[in-house]
Coordinates of C-alpha atoms in Angstrom, one line a residue:
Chain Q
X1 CA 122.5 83.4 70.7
X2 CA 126.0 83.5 72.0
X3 CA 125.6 85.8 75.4
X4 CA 129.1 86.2 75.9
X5 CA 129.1 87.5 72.5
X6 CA 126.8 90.0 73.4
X7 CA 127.4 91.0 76.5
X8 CA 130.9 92.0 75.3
X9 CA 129.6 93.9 72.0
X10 CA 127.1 96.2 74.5
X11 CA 130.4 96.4 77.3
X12 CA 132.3 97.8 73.5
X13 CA 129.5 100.2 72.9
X14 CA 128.9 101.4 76.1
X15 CA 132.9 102.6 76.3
X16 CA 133.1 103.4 72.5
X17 CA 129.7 106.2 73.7
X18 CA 131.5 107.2 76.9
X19 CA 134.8 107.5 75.1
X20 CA 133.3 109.9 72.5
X21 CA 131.0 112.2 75.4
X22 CA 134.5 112.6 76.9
X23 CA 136.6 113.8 73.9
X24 CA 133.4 116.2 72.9
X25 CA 132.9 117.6 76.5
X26 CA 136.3 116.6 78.5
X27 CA 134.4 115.9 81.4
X28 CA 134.7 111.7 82.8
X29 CA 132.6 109.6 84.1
X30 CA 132.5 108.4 87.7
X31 CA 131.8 104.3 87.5
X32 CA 130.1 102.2 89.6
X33 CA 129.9 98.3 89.2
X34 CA 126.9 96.5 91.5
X35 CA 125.8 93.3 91.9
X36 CA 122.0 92.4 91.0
X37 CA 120.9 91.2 94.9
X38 CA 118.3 88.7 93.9
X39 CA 120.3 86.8 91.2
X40 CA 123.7 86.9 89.0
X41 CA 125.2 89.6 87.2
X42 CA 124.9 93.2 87.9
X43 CA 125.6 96.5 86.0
X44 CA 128.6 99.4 84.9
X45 CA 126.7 102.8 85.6
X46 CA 128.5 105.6 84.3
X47 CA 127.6 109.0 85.3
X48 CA 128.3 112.5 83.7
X49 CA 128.0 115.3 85.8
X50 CA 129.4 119.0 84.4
X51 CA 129.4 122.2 82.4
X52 CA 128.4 120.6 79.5
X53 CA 126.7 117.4 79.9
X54 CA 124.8 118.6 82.9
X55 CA 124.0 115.2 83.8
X56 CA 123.7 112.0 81.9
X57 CA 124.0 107.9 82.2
X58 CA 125.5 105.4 80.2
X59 CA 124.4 101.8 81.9
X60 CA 125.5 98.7 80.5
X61 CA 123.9 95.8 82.9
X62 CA 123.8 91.7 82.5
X63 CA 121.6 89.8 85.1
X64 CA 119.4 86.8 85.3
X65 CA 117.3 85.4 88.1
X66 CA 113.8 84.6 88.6
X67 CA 110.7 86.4 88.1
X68 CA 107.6 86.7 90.6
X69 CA 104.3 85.8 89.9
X70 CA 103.2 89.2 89.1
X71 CA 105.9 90.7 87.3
X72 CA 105.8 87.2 85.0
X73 CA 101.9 87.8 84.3
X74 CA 103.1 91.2 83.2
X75 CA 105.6 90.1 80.2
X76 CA 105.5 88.7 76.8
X77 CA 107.0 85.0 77.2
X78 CA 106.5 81.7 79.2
X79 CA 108.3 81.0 82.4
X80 CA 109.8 82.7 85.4
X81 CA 113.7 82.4 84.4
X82 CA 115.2 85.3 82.7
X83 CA 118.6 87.2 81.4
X84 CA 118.4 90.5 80.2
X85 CA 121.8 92.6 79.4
X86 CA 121.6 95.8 77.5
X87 CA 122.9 99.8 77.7
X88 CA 120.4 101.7 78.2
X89 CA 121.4 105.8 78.1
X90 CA 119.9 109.3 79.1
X91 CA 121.9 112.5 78.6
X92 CA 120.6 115.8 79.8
X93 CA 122.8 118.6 78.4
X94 CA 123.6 121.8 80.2
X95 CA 122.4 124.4 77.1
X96 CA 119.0 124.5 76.7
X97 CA 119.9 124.4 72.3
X98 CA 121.4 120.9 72.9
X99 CA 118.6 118.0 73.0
X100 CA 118.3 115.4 75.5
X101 CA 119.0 112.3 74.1
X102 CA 117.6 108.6 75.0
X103 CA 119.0 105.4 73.9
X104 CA 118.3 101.8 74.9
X105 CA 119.7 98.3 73.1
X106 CA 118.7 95.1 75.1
X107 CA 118.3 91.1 74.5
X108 CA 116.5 89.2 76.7
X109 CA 115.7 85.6 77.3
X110 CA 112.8 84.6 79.0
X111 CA 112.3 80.8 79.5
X112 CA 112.9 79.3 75.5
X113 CA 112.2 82.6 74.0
X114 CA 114.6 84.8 73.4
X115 CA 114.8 88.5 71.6
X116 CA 116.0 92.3 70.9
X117 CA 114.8 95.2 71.6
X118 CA 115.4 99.2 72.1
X119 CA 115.1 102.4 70.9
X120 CA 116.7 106.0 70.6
X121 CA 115.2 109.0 71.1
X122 CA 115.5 112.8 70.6
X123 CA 113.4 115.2 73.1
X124 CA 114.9 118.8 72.6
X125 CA 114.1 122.5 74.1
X126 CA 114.8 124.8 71.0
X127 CA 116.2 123.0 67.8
X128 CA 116.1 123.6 64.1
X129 CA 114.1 121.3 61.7
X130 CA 117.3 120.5 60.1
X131 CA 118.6 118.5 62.9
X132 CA 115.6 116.6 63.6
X133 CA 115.6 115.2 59.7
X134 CA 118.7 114.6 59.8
X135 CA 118.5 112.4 62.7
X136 CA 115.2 111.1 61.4
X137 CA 117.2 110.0 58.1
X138 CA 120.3 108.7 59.9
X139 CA 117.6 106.3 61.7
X140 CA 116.0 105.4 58.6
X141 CA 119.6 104.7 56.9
X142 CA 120.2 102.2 59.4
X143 CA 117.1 100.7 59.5
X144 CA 117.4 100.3 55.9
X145 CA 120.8 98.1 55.8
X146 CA 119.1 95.6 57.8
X147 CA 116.2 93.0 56.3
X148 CA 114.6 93.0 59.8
X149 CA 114.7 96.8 60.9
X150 CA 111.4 98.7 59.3
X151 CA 112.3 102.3 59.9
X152 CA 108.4 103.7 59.0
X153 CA 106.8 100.8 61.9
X154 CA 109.3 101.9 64.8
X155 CA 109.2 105.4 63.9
X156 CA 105.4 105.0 64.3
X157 CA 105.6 103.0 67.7
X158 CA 108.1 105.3 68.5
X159 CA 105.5 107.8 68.8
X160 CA 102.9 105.8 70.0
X161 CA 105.2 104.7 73.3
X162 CA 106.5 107.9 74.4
X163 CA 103.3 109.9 74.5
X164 CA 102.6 112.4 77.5
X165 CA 98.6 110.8 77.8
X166 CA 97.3 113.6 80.1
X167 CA 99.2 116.5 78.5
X168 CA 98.3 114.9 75.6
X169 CA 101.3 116.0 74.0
X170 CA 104.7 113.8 72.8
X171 CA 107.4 114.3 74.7
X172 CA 109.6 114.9 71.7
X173 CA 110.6 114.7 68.3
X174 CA 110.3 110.7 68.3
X175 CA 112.8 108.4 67.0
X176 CA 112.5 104.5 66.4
X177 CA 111.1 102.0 68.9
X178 CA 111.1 98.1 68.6
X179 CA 110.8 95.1 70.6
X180 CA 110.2 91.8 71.1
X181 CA 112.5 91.0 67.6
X182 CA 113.2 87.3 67.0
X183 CA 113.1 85.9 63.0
X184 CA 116.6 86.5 62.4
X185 CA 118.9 86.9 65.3
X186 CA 121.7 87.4 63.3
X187 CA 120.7 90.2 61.4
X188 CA 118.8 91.5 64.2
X189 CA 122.3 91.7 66.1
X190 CA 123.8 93.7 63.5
X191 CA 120.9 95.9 63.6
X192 CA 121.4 96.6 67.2
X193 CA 125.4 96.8 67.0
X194 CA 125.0 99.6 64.3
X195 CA 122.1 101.8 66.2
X196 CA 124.7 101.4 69.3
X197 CA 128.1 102.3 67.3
X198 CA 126.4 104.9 65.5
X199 CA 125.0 106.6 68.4
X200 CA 128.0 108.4 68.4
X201 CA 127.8 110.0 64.6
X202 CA 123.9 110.7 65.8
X203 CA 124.4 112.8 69.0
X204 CA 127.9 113.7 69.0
X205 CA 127.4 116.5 65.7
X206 CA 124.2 118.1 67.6
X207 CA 126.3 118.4 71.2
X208 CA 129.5 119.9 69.6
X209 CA 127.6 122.3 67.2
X210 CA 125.3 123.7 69.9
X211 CA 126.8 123.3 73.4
X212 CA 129.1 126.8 73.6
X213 CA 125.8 128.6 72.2
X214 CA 125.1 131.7 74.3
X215 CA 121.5 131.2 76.2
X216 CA 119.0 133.4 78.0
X217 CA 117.6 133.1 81.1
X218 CA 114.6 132.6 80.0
X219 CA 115.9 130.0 77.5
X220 CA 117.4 128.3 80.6
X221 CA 113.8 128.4 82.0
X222 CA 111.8 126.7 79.5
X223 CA 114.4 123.7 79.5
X224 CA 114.3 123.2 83.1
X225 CA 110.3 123.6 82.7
X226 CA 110.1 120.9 79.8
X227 CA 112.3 118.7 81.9
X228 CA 109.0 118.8 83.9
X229 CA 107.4 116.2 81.2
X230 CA 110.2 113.9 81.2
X231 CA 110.2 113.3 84.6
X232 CA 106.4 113.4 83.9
X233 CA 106.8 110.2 80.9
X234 CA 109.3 108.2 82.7
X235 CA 107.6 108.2 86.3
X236 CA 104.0 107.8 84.9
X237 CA 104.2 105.7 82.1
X238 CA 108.1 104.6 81.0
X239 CA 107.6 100.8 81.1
X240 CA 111.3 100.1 81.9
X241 CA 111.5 102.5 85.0
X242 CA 108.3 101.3 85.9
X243 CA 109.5 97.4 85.4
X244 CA 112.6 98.5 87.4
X245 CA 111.1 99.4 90.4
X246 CA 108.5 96.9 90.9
X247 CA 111.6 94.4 90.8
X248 CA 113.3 96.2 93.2
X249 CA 116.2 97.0 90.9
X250 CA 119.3 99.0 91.7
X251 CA 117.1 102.7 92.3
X252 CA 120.1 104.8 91.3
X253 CA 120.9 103.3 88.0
X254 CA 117.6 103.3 87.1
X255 CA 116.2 107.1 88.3
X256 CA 119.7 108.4 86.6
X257 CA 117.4 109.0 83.9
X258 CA 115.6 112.0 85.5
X259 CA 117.0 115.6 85.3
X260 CA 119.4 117.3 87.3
X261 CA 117.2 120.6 87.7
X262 CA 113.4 120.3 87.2
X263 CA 110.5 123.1 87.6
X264 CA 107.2 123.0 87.2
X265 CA 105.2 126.1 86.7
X266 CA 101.0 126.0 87.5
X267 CA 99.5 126.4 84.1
X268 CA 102.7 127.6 81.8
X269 CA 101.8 127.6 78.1
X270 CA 103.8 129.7 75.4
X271 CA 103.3 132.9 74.0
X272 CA 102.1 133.0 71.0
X273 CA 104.6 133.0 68.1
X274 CA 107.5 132.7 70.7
X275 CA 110.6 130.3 70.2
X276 CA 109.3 128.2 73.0
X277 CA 106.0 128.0 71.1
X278 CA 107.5 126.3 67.9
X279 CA 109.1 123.0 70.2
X280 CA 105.1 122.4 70.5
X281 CA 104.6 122.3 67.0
X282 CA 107.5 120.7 66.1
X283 CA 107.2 117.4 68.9
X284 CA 103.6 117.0 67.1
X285 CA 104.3 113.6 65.4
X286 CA 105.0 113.9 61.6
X287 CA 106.8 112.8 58.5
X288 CA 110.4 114.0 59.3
X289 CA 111.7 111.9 56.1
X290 CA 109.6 113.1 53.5
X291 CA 110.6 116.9 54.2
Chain T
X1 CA 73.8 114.4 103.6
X2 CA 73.3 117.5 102.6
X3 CA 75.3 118.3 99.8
X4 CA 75.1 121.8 99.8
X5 CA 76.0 122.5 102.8
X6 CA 79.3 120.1 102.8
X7 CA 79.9 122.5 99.3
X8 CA 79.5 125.7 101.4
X9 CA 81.2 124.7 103.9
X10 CA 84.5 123.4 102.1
X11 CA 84.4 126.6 100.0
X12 CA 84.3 128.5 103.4
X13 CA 87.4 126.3 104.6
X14 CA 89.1 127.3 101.3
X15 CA 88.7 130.8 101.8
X16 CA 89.8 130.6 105.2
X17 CA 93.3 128.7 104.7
X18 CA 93.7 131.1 101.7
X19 CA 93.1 134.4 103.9
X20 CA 95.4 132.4 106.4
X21 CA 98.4 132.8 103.8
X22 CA 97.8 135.8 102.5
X23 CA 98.0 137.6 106.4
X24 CA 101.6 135.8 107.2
X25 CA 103.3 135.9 103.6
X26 CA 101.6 138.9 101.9
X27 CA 100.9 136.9 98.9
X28 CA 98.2 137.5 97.0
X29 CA 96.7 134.0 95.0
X30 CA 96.1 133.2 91.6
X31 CA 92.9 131.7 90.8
X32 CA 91.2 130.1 88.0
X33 CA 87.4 128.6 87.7
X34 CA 87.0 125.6 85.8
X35 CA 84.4 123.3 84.5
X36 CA 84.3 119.3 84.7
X37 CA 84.0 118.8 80.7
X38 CA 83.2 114.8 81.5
X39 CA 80.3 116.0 83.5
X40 CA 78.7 118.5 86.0
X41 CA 80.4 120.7 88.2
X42 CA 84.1 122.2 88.5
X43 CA 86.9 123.3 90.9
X44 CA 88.4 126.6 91.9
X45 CA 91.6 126.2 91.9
X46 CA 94.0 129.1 94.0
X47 CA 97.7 129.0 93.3
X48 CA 100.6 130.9 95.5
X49 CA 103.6 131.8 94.1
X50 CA 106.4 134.1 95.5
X51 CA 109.2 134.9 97.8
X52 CA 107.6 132.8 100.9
X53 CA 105.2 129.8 99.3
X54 CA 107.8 129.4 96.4
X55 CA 104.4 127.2 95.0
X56 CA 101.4 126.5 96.7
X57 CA 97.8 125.3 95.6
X58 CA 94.5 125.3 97.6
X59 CA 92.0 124.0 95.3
X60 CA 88.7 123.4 95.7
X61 CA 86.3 120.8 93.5
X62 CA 82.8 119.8 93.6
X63 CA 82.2 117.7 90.7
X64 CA 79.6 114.7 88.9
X65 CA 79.8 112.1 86.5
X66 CA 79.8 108.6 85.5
X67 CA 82.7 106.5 85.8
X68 CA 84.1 104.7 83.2
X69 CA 84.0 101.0 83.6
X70 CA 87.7 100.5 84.0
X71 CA 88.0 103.5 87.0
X72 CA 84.8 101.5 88.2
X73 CA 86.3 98.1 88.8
X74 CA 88.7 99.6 90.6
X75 CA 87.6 101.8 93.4
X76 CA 85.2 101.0 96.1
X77 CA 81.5 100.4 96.2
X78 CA 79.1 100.0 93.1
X79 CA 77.2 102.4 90.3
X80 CA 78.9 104.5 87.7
X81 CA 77.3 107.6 89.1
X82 CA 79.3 109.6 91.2
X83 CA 79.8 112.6 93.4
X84 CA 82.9 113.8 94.4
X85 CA 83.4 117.6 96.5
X86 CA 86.9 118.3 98.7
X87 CA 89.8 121.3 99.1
X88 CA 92.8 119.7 98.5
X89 CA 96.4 121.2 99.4
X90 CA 100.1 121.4 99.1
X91 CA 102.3 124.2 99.8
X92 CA 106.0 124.2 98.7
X93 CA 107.9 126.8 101.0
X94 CA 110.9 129.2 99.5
X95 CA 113.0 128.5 102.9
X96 CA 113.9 125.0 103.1
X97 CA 113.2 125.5 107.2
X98 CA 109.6 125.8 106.5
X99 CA 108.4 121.9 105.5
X100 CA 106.0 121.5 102.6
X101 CA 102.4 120.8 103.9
X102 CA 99.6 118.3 102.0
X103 CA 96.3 118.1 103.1
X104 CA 92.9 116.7 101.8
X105 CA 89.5 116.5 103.1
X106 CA 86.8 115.0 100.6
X107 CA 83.2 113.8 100.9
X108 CA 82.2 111.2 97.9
X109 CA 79.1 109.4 96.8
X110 CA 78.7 106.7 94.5
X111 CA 75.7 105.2 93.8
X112 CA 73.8 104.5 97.0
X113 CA 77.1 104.9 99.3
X114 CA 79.0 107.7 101.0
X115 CA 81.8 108.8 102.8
X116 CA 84.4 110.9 103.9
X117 CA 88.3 110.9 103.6
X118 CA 91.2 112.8 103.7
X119 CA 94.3 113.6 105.7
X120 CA 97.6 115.8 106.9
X121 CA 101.0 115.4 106.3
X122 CA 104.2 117.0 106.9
X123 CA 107.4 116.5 104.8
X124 CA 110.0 118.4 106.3
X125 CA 113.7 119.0 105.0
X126 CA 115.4 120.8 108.3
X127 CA 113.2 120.4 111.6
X128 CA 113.0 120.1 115.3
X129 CA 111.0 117.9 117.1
X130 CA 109.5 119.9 118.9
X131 CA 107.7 120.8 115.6
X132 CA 106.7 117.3 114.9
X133 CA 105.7 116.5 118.2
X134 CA 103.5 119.4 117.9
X135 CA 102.0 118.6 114.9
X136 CA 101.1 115.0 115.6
X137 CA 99.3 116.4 119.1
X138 CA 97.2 119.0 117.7
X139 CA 96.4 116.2 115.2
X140 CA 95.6 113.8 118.2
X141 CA 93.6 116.6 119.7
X142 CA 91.5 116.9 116.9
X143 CA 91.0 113.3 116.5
X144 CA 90.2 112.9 120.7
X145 CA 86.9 115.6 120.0
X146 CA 85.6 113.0 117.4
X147 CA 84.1 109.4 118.8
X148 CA 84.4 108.3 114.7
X149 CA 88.3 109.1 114.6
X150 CA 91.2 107.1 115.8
X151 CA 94.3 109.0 115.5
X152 CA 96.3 105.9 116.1
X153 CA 94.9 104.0 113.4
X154 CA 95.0 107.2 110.9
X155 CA 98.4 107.6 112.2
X156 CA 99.6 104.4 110.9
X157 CA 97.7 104.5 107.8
X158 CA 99.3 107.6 107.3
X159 CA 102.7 106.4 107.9
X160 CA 101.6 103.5 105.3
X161 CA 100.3 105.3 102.8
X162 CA 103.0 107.9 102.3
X163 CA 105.7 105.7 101.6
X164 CA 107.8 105.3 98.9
X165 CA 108.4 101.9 97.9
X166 CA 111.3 102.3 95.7
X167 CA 113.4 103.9 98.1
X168 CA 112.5 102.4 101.2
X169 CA 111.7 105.8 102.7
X170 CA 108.6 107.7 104.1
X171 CA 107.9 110.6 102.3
X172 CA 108.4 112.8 105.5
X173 CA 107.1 112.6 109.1
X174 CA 103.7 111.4 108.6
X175 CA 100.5 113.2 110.1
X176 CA 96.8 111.4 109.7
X177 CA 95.2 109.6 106.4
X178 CA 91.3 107.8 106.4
X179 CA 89.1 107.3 104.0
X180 CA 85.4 105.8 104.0
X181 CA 84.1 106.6 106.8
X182 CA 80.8 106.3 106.9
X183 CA 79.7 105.3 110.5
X184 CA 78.2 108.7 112.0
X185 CA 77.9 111.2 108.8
X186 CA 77.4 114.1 111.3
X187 CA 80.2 113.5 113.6
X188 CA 82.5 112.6 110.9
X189 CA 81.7 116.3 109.0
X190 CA 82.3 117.7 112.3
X191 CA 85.7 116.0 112.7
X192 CA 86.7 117.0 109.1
X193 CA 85.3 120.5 109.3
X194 CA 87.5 120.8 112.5
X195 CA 90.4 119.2 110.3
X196 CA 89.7 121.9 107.4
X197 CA 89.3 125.0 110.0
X198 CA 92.3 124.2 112.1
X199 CA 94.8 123.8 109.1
X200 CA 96.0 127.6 110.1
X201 CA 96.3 126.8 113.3
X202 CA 98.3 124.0 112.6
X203 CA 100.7 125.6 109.6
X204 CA 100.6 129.1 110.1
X205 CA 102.8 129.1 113.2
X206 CA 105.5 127.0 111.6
X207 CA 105.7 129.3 108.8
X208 CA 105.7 132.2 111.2
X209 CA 108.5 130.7 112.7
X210 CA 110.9 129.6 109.9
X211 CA 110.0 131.7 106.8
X212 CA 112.9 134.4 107.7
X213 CA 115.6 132.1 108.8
X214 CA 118.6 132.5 106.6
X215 CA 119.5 129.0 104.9
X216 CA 122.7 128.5 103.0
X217 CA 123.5 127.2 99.4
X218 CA 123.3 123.6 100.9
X219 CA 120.6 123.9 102.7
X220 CA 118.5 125.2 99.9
X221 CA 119.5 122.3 97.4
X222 CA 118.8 119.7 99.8
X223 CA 115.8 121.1 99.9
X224 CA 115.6 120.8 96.2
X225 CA 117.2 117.6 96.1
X226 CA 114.4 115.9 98.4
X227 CA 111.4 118.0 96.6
X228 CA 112.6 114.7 93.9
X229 CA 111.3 112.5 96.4
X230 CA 107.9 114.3 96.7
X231 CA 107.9 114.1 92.6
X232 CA 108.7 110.6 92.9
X233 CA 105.9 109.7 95.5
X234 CA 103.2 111.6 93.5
X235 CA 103.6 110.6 90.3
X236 CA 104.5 107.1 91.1
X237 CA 102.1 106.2 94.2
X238 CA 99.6 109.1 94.9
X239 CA 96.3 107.3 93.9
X240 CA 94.5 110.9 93.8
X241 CA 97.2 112.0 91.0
X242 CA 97.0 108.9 89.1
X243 CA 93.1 108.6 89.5
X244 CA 93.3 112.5 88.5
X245 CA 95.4 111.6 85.4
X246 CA 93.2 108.5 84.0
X247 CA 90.0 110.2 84.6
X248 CA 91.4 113.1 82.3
X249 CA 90.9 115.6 85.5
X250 CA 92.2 119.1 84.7
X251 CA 96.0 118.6 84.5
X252 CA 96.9 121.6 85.7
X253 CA 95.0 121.5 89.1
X254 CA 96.1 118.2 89.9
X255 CA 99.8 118.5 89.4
X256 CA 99.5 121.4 91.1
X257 CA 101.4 119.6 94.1
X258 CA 104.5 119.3 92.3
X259 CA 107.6 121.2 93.5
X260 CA 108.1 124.3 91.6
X261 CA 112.1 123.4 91.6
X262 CA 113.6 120.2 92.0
X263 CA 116.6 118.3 91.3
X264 CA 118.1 114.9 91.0
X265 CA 121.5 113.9 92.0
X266 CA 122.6 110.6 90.8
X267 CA 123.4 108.4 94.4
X268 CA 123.3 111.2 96.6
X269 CA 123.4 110.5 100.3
X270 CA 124.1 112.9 103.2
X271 CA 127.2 113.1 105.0
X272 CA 127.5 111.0 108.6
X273 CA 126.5 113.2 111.4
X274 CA 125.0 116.1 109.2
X275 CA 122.5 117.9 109.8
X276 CA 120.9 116.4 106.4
X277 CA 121.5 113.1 107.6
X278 CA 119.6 114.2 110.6
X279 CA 116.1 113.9 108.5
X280 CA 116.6 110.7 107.5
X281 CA 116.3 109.6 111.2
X282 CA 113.5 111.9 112.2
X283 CA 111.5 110.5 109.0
X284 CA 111.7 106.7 109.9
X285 CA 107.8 106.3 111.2
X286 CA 107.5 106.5 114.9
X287 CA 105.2 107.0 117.7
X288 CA 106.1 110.7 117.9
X289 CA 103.2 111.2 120.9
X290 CA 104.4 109.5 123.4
X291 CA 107.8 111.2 123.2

């Protein structure tokens, strides 16, 4: 594959993203460009901090270097020599009816081997089914345009890999999930370049219909409560965060994934029938495109 | 050993640290009675919540069982069978004057083998040195009445243990942290029952002291702000958390010790010369007797 080719398609998406956060919410993003310390390349982290995003990331990073003996043993692939460049988001919105929203596209080439992976997605607070099946059918429409995308086998991994083990519970309404993709590179590209321009016409619809929607305190409270389990997922269990601090990465671009405000409250559950009570039916893993 | 009697005795610690609270904040505690579904045995678990321990959990456990092969291979000594009794403590202060308190004292068997562990820490957000100083006397104190403990060593162990990797940073400003000892049963009970029944004497004045001190916006979300790193270390590092959440402990008990409010603020750092900045010098590990 042509690297410069794709390091300048996931530099394209990562402004075409910010570009459309900034005409939905007016807020901008403050930038910082670092260097990866134990080899070449580094990273664009762009922050959202306000009123409407409450806090989010949009990272782009390209780096290659050397992997340890440990970290090697850990990965899929032969050989200590690496390059890795993807955009990688988390955006935490400031109204509790707004989801959060995960995205990742990466390649990566580890000695001869080379290949794509990523993901997107949705964990909200208080949503309608609507939304989630729409989003659900916008993954499987892009899926389906693509021979190598299978929208039914990453929407099952999807909610295999982001699974709260000891709550036992998912931490939301799934998505897609794939890695390690290598028959058709070419294909496979597109595949990636129309998950990452289309995040816009996924995300954008659900901010701007939901972000000026008056909320209760107590609406407030179960999203900064919830909040709890996604710090709980990406400390505990989140492969990439986990990945990015054994190797010592750059700590601020990788922890902008966790939430602005947080609580955890000893032994919280729902009342029965409640609003907050449906989210835990809903994030139960189940056949969003057949409804 | 006698089992019994370690039970009764860490029940009767319990009790006391909990009436300890209750006469300095007024706070009454929640508590709930659980069973060890793997096995025999249970916990009683005591939770604070309110104006002066914003969260706070003094949980006692005294539970059996046979370890799974894969938690086998990876603790100490052999057999499946196991024993495990302690209190176990963390308590998140309201006024970000007051520093959040862990402590632990635990006597295990497995198989043929047992031991004792445990420790004290202190993470503070605004503090004097006197304080500190203080803390890591009485601590030496306690250690000098005991031929089996070594305060030094336990000292750096402590400093050791309660770091987080990822950030380069101790947790706070250290305290003591052992585990198997084995040498002298009796005189090691002694020196943990002395641990247990001087936590008030220890705590209690410090939250005497600070719990009324008015504290401005700032100072309250630096408190919040560094709660993260407390997440961070617990859910990333704490062995008993992580042992807690493989061995499908009960959830709530152990994560328990997580802040009740918390936030994250992408690259944060305090201001030269503030008095934030301040803790970031006073948590670098040093030899705070001698001073």
């Amino acid at each position: 594959m042509d690297k410069a080719n794709i390091i300048s398609t996931f530099k394209n998406i990562q402004d075409n993203i910010c570009n459309g956060l900034n005409k939905i919410t007016g807020q901008l993003y403050h930038e910082d460009n670092w260097n990866y310390k134990d080899g070449k390349g580094g990273g664009r982290t762009r922050i959202f901090s306000g009123e409407i995003v409450e806090k989010g990331g949009v990272n782009f990073s390209a780096l290659e270097g050397v992997l340890s003996e440990k970290i090697a043993n850990k990965l899929k692939g032969g050989g200590h020599q690496f390059f890795a460049t993807g955009v990688s988001l988390v955006i935490h919105p400031k109204n509790p009816f707004v989801p959060t929203i995960h995205m990742n596209i990466r390649y990566i080439e580890r000695g001869k081997k080379s290949w794509f992976g990523g993901g997107i997605d949705l964990t909200p607070y208080y949503i309608d089914k609507t939304s989630i099946i729409d989003f659900h059918k916008t993954l499987k429409q892009i899926c389906d345009e693509h021979k190598i995308a299978n929208y039914q086998k990453y929407k099952t991994q999807c909610d295999k890999y982001f699974f709260i083990k000891h709550r036992n519970e998912a931490r939301g309404v799934g998505g897609i999930f794939f890695d390690y993709l290598n028959e058709d590179p070419i294909d496979t590209f597109n595949f990636i370049k129309d998950l990452g321009y289309n995040f816009n016409k996924i995300y954008l619809p659900i901010l701007t219909n939901y972000k000026n929607k008056k909320y209760t305190k107590t609406q407030r409270e179960f999203q900064l409560y919830r909040r709890g389990r996604y710090v709980e997922f990406n400390l505990v269990y989140d492969r990439g965060t986990l990945f990015g601090l054994e190797t010592q990465g750059r700590i601020e671009s990788i922890l902008m994934s966790l939430p602005p405000l947080t609580s955890w409250t000893y032994n919280w559950s729902p009342k029965a029938n409640s609003e907050e009570s449906k989210l835990y039916e809903m994030i139960k893993p189940k056949d969003w495109i057949s409804m």
